[in-house]
XYZ file of C-alpha atoms in Angstrom:
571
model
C 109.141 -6.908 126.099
C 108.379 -10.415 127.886
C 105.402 -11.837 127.771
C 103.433 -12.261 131.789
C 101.457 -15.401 132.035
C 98.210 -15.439 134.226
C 96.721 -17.970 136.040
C 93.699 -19.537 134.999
C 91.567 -17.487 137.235
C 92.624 -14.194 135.763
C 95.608 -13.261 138.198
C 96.994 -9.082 137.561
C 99.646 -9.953 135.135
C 101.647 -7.421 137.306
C 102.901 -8.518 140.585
C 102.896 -5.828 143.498
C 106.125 -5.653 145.296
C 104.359 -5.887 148.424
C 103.730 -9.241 147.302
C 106.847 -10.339 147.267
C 107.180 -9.136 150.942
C 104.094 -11.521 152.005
C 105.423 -14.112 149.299
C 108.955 -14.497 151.372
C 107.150 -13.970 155.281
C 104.310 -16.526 154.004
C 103.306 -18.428 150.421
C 100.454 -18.869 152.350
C 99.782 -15.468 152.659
C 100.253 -14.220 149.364
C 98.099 -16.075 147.834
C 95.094 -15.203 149.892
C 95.909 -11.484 149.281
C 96.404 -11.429 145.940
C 95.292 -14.475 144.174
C 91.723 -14.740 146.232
C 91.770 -11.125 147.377
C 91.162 -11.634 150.767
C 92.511 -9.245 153.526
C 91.449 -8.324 157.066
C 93.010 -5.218 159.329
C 94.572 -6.272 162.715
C 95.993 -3.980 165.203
C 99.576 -3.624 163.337
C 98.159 -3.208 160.132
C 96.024 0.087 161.532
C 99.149 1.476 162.723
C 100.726 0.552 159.980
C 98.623 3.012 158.190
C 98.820 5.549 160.570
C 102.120 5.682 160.169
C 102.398 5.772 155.945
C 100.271 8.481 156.759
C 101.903 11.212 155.266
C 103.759 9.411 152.553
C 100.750 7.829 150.935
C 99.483 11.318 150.385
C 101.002 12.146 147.109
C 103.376 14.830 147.010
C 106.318 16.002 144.313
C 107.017 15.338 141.171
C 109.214 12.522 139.823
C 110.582 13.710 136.316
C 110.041 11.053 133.659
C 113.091 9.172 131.699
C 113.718 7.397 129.201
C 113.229 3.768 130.488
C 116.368 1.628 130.751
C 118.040 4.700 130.124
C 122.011 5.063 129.982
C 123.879 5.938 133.198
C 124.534 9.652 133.167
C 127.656 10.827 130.870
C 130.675 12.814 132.395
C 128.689 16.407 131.112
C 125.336 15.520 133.627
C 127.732 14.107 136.361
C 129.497 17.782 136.317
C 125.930 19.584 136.434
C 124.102 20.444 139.598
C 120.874 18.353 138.963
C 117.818 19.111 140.921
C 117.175 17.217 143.902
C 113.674 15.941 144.232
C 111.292 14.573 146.993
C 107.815 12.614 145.570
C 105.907 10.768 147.712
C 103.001 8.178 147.101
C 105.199 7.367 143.565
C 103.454 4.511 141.346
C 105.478 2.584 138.881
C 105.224 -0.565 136.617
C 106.934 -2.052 134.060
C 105.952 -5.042 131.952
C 109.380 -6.030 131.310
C 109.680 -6.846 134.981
C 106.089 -7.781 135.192
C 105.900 -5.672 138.373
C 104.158 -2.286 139.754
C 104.983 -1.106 143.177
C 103.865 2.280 145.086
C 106.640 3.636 146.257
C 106.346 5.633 149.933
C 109.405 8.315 148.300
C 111.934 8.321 145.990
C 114.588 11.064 146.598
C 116.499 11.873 143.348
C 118.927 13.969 142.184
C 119.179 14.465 138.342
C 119.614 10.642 136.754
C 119.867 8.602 140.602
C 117.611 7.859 142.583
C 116.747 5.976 145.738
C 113.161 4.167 146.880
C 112.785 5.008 150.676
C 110.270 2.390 152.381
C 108.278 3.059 155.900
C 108.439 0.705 158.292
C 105.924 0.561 161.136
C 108.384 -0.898 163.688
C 112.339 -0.573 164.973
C 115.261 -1.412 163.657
C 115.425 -5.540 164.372
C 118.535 -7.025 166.179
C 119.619 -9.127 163.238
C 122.669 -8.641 160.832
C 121.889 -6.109 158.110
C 119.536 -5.058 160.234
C 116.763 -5.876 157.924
C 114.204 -8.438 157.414
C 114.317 -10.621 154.103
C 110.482 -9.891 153.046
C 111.860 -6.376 153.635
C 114.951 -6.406 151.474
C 113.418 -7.999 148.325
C 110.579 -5.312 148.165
C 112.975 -2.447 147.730
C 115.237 -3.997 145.631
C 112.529 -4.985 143.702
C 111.183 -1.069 144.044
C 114.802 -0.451 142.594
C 114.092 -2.525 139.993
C 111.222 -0.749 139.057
C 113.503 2.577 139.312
C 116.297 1.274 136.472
C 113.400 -0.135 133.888
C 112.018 3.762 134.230
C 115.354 5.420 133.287
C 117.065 5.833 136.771
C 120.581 4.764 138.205
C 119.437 2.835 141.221
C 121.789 1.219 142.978
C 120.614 1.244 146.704
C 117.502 1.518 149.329
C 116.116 2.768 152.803
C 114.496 1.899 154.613
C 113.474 3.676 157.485
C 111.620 2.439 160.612
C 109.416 4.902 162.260
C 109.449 3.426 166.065
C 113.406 3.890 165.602
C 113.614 7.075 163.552
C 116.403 5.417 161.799
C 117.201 4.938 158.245
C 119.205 1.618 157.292
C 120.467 1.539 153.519
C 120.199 -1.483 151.775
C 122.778 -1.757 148.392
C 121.268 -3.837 145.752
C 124.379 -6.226 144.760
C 124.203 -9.011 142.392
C 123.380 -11.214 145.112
C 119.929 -9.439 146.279
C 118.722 -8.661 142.435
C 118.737 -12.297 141.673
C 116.968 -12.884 144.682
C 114.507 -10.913 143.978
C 114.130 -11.983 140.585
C 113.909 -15.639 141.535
C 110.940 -14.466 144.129
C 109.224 -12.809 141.421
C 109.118 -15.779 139.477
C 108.255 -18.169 141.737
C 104.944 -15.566 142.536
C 103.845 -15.521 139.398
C 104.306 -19.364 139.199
C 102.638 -20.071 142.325
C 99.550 -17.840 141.486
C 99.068 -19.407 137.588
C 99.619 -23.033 139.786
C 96.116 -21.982 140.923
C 96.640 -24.099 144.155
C 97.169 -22.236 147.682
C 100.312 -23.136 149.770
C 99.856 -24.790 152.980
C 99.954 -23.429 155.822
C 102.654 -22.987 157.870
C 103.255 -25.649 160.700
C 103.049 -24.232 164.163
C 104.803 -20.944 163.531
C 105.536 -17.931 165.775
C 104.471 -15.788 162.882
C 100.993 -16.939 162.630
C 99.902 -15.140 165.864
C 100.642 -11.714 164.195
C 98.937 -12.585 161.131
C 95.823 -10.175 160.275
C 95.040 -12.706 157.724
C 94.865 -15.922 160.861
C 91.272 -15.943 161.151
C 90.804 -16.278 157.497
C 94.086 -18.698 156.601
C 93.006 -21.476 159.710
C 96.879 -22.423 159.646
C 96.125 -25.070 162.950
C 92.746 -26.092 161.949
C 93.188 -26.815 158.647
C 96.558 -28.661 159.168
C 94.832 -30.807 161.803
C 92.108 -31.480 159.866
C 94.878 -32.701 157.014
C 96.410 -35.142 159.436
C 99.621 -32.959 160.052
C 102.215 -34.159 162.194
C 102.717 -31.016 163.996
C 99.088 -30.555 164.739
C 98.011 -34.346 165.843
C 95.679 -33.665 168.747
C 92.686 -31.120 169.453
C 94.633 -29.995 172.463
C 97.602 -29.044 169.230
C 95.383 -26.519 167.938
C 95.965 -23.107 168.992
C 93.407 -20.845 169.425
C 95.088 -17.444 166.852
C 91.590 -15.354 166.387
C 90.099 -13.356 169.475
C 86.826 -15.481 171.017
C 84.569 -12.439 170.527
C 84.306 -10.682 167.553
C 84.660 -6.560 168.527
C 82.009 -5.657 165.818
C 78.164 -6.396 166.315
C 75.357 -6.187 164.928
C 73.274 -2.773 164.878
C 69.411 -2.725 164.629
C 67.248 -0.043 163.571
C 63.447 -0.680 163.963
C 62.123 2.610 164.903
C 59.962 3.571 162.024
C 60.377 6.922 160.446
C 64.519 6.736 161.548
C 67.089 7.613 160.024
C 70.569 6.228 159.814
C 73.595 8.797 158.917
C 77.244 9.337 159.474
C 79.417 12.048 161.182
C 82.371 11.344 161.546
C 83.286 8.079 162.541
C 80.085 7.209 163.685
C 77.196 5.976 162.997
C 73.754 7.959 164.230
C 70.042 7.411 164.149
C 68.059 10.545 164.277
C 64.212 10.605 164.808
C 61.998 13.844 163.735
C 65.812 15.150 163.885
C 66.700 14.421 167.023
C 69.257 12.065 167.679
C 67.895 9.026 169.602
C 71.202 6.759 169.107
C 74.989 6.329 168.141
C 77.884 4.340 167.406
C 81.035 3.646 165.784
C 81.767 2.323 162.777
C 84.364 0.096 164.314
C 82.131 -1.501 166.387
C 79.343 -2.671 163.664
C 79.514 -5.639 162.036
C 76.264 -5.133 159.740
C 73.017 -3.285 159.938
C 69.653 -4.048 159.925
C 66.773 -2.107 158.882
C 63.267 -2.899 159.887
C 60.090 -1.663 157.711
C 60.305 2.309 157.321
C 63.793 3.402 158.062
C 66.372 4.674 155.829
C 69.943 5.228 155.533
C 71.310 8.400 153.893
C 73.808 7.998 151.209
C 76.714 9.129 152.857
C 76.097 6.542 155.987
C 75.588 3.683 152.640
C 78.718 4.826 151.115
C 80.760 4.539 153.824
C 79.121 1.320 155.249
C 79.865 0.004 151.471
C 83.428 1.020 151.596
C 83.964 -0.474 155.081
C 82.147 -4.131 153.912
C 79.517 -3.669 156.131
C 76.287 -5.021 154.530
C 73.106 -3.488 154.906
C 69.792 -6.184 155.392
C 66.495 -4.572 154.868
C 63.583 -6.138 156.692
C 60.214 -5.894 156.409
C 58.413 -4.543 159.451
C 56.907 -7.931 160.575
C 60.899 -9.245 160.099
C 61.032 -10.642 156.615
C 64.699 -10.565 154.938
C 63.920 -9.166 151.675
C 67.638 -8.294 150.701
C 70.920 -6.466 151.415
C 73.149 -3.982 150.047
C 77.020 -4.581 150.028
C 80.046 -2.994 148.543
C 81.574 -4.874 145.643
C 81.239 -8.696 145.546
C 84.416 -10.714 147.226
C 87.223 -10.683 144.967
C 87.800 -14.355 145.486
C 86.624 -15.691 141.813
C 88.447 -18.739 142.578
C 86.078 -20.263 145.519
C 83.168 -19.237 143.023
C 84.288 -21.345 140.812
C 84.690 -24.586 142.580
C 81.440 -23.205 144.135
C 79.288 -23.247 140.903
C 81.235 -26.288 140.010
C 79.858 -28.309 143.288
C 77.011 -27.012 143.151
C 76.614 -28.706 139.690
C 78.123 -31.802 140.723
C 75.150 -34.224 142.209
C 77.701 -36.564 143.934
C 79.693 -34.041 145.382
C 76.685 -31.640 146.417
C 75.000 -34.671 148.135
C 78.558 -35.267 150.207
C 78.626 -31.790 151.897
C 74.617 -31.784 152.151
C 75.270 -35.250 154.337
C 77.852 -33.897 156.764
C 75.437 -30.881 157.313
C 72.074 -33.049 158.025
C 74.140 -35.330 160.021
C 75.699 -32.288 161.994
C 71.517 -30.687 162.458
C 70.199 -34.001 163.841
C 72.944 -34.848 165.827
C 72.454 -31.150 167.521
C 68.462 -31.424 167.881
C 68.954 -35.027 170.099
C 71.541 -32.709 171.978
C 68.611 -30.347 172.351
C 65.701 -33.108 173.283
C 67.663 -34.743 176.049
C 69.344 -31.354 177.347
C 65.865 -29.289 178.083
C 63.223 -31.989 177.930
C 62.489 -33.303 181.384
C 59.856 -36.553 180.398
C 61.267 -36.985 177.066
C 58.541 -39.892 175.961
C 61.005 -43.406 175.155
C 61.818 -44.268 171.527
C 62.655 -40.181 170.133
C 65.658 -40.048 170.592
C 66.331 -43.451 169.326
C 64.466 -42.746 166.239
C 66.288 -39.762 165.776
C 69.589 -41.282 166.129
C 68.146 -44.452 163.682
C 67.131 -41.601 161.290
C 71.044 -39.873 161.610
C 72.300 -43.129 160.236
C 70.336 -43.692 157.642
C 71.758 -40.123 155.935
C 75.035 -41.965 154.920
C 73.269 -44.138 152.919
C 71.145 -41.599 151.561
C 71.696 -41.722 147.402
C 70.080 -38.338 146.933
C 69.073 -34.799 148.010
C 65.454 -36.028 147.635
C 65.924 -39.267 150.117
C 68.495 -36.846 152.486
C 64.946 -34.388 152.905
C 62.681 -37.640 153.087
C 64.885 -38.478 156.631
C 64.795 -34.807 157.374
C 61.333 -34.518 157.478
C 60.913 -37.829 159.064
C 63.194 -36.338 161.802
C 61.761 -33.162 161.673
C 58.516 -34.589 162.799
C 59.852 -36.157 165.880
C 61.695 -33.285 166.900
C 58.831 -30.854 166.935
C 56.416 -33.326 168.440
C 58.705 -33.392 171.124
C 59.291 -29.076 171.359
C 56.154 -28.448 173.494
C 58.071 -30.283 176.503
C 60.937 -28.452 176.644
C 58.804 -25.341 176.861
C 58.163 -25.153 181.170
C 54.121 -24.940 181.427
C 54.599 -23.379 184.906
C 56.591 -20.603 183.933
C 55.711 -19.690 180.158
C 51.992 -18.877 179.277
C 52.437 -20.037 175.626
C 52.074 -23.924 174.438
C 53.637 -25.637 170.607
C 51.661 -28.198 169.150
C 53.056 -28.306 165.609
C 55.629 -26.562 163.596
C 53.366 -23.575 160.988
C 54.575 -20.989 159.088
C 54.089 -18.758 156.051
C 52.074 -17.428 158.500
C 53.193 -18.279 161.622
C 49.568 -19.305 163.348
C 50.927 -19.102 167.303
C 53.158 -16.918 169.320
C 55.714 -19.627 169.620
C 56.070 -20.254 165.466
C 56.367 -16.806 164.936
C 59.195 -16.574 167.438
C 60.821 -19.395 165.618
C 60.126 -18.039 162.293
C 62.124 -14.419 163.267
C 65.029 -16.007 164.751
C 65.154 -18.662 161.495
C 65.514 -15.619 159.287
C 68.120 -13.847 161.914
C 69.840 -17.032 161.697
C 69.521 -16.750 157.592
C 70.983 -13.203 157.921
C 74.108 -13.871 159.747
C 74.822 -16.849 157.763
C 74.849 -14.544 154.446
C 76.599 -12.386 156.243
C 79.261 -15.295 156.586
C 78.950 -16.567 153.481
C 79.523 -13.193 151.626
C 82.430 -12.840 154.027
C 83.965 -15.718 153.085
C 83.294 -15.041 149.577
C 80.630 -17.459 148.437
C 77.870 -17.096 146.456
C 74.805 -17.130 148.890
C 72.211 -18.382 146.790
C 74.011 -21.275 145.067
C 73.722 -24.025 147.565
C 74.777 -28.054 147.851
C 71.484 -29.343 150.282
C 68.821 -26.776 149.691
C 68.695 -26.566 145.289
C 68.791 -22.788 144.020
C 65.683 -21.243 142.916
C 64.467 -17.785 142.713
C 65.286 -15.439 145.338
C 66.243 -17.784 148.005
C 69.652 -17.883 149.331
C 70.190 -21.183 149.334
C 73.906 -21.011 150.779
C 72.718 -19.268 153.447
C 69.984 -21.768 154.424
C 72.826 -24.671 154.085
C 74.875 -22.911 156.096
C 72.114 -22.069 158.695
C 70.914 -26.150 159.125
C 73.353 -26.955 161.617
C 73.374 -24.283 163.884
C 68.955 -24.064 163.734
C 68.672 -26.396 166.964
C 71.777 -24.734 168.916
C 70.887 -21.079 168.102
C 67.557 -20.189 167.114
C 65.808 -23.296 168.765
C 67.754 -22.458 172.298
C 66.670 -18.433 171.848
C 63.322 -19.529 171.521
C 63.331 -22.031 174.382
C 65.073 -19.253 176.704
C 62.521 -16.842 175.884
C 59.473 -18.718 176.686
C 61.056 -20.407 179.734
C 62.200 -17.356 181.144
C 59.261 -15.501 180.586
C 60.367 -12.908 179.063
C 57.675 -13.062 176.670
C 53.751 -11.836 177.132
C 50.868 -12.177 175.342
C 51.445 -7.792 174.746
C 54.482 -8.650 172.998
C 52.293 -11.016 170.064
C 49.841 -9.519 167.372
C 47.267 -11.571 166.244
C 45.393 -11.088 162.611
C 42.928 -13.487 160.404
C 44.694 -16.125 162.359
C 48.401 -15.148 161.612
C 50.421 -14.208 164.747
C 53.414 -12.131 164.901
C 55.376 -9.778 166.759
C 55.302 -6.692 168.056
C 58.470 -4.132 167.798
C 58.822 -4.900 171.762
C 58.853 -8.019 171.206
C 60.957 -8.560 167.636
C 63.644 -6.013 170.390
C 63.181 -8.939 173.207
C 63.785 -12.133 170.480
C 66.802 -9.984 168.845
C 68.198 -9.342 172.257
C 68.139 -13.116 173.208
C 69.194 -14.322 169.631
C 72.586 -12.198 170.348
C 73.184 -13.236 173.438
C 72.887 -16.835 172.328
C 75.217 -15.658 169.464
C 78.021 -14.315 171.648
C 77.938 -17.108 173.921
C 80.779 -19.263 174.411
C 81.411 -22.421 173.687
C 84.154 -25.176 173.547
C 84.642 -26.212 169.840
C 83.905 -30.163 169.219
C 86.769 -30.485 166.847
C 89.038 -28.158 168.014
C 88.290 -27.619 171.640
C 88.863 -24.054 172.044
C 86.547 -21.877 173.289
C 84.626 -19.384 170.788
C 81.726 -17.388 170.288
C 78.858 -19.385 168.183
C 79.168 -16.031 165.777
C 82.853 -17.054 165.076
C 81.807 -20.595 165.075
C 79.677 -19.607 162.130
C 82.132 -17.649 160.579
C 84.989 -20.799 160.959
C 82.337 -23.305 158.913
C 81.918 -20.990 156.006
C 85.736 -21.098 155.733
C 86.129 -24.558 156.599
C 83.471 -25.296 153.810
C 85.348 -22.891 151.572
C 88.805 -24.907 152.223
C 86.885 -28.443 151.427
C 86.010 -26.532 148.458
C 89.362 -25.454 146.762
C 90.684 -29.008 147.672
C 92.532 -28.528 150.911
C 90.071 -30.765 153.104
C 88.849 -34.112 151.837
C 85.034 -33.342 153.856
C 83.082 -30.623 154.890
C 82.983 -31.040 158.870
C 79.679 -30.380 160.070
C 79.427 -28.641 163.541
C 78.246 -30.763 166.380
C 78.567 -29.402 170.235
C 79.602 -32.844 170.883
């Protein structure tokens, strides 16, 4: 029996075949599935499984051999051997260093033949079958001979066609497939990713092309193919499909039927929607979710964030942590490292000052003469900054000329509320406890992205980790505080969609009521699915995907593929 190696981060020692599919389409690709466990369903891979259907449910019974057995003698060539049909069939061998599930084998006595289900038709090409294709089921025929079968051919058989095509497994094909095999399990002990591949026609298709970045990170790397912003295509949808769901009626209840999710009130049902169309949910104070709605929530990777009823984030629930261990790793290892900490916590300040001048001269009409030339004096002092302690010293200095500059982009004739100074822990005015719920909305959705992605959420580079706080998340969240929660805030009061009704004041602490947490949630998601032309990039995306694209941009800086971090600016 030969020995598998692993990589250093604990890669299966067996390789799926399906792998080997992925590792021929894209190297790329392969390693994100397997090595760092990522995956995400598109439109092909849902009908994909719509069509296994009926062959992933397991069905017959595959008699067991001797493995490597002999071929069959003259006497068991002569008999009439049973003929079997067994779907959903799992095999490994450590030999091979492979497992595969099988969609059926059809055998008769000591042959048999792997049958594979293909989604599509029959392509126009000679042999009729793909290469990622072909080394799969010879592999899965691979699998068939170190269990004791004869195995000398494949199907496979394309559902949009209802067509089988047989595949023979010569010489030719089996060391093909071994060679692949190989060169996967070298690839994954490498421990480095592949890049990505340069402006290919397959990319498009790819479920995985919102996670992998293949333009943005090779423009970022200085391809050749991808020189210009106007190179980079724009491969994920500008709009993410699933939002949000909030549930602040106290006393609700959050369950499942079906497909969908429902909120019932003294048992009657006061709201619904599918599961396909939530992205995470949010409970506020005294609502609860029933264990089947949690289960399937968990199952589906939609986290749960529980909120106290004045709009606190005290924590969430989420199905098993991110597989990738890899981006964990270099996370921790960062983290730990002063030097490079301090680098990413410099592109992020420089990316949150840069945004709140954008904000001051955008909305302030009389903006007094000197702020935003101390703010932009303050920016570039952060590159010589030699530590996180002087990098919040400029902060703070720029902190206090941004806020001493709020109250004027706040329109006295139309909103009935004035900001004098920036409070909190408790907010002491309307307007600081508007910023203070969108600040933790804005923490939210960055853990949210940062789980995603498959960080760590409280091990961060700028803010230092201590108890409880998700210091990722609060990274993450710097940039995007003027552009997001900042313009929410400003839109509210300016619009006057705020009233002093809305505001509850105690011992001097102000905060909101549920009206008014529903009117600051409804303007903090609009601001979130607004559009906007990427700086870098300059496609047009929602600020939610925007999000999304740092935490994976920050990831790829991480594991080495990107020399810096690239902080956000919206210019």
């Amino acid at each position: 029996m030969t020995t598998v190696s692993t990589s250093p981060i604990g890669a299966p020692e067996l390789v799926p075949a399906r792998m080997l599919n992925e590792y021929t389409y894209c190297p790329r690709l392969c390693y994100m599935e397997w090595v760092q466990g990522e995956f995400a369903h598109s439109a092909d891979t849902i009908d994909g499984r719509f069509q296994h259907r009926r062959v992933d449910r397991p069905a017959g019974d595959l008699p067991v051999r001797e493995p490597n057995g002999e071929p069959p003698g003259p006497e068991e060539e002569d008999a009439q051997p049973e003929k079997v049909h067994a779907r959903s069939v799992m095999l490994s061998d450590e030999g091979l260093g492979a497992i595969a599930r099988i969609d059926l084998v059809e055998a008769e006595g000591t042959r048999a033949t792997p049958v594979d289900y293909k989604r599509g038709t029959v392509p126009d090409i000679p042999g009729h079958v793909y290469d990622p294709e072909r080394v799969q089921l010879c592999l899965q025929g691979l699998l068939l001979r170190a269990n004791g079968y004869v195995c000398e051919e494949g199907v496979i058989y394309y559902v949009g066609s209802k067509r089988r095509v047989h595949v023979g497994f010569d010489d030719m094909l089996v060391n093909q497939t071994l060679d692949l095999l190989r060169r996967v399990r070298e690839m994954a002990g490498g421990g480095e990713i592949p890049p990505p591949l340069e402006d290919s026609p397959k990319c498009p298709r790819c479920s995985l092309v919102g996670i992998c970045l293949p333009d943005e990170v090779s423009f970022l790397k200085g391809s050749r193919h991808v020189v210009r912003p106007d190179d980079v295509r724009r491969l994920m949808p500008a709009r993410d499909d699933a939002l949000p769901m909030y549930v602040q009626v106290q006393g609700g209840m959050v369950g499942k039927s079906g497909d969908t999710l429902t909120v019932r009130v003294k048992g009657k049902t006061v709201a619904k929607t599918r599961l396909l169309d939530v992205s995470s949910v949010s409970i506020f104070g005294n609502a609860q979710v029933t264990a089947q709605a949690t289960r399937e929530l968990l199952e589906r990777g939609i986290p749960i964030c529980h909120f106290t009823y004045g709009g606190w984030l005290k924590g969430m629930t989420w199905g098993m942590a991110h597989k990738n261990v890899e981006l964990r790793m270099n996370q921790f290892r960062a983290a730990g490292d002063p030097r490079a900490s301090l680098a990413i916590a410099k592109e992020m300040m420089t990316a949150k000052l840069r945004n709140s001048r954008v904000m001051l001269r955008r909305n302030h009409p009389e903006l007094p003469a000197g702020a935003l030339e101390e703010i932009k004096r303050l920016t570039a002092l952060v590159e010589a900054a030699d530590s996180i302690g002087t990098l919040l010293g400029i902060e703070g200095a720029a902190a206090r000329v941004y806020f001493a500059n709020f109250d004027g982009m706040i329109k006295s004739g139309v909103s009935a509320f004035d900001f004098r100074t920036r409070n909190r822990r408790p907010p002491k005015d309307p307007v600081n406890a508007v910023l203070s719920f969108l600040y933790s909305m804005l923490m939210r959705q960055a853990m949210v992205s940062a789980a995603a992605v498959g960080f760590d959420p409280y091990m961060g580079f700028y803010h230092q980790p201590r108890y409880g706080r998700p210091a990722l998340a609060l990274d993450l969240a710097e940039e995007f505080r003027p552009l997001i929660a900042d313009s929410a805030a400003l839109t509210l009061f300016n619009n006057a969609e705020l009233k002093e009704k809305d505001f509850i004041r105690r011992g001097g602490a102000v905060s909101l009521t549920q009206a008014g947490r529903k009117a600051v949630i409804g303007a903090f998601e609009r601001r979130m699915d607004t559009l906007i032309t990427h700086s870098l990039f300059k496609y047009s995306v929602s600020y939610r995907r925007i999000m999304e694209v740092q935490a994976r941009l920050l990831g790829r800086h991480l594991l080495g593929e990107l020399k810096r971090y690239p902080g956000f600016t919206t210019r």
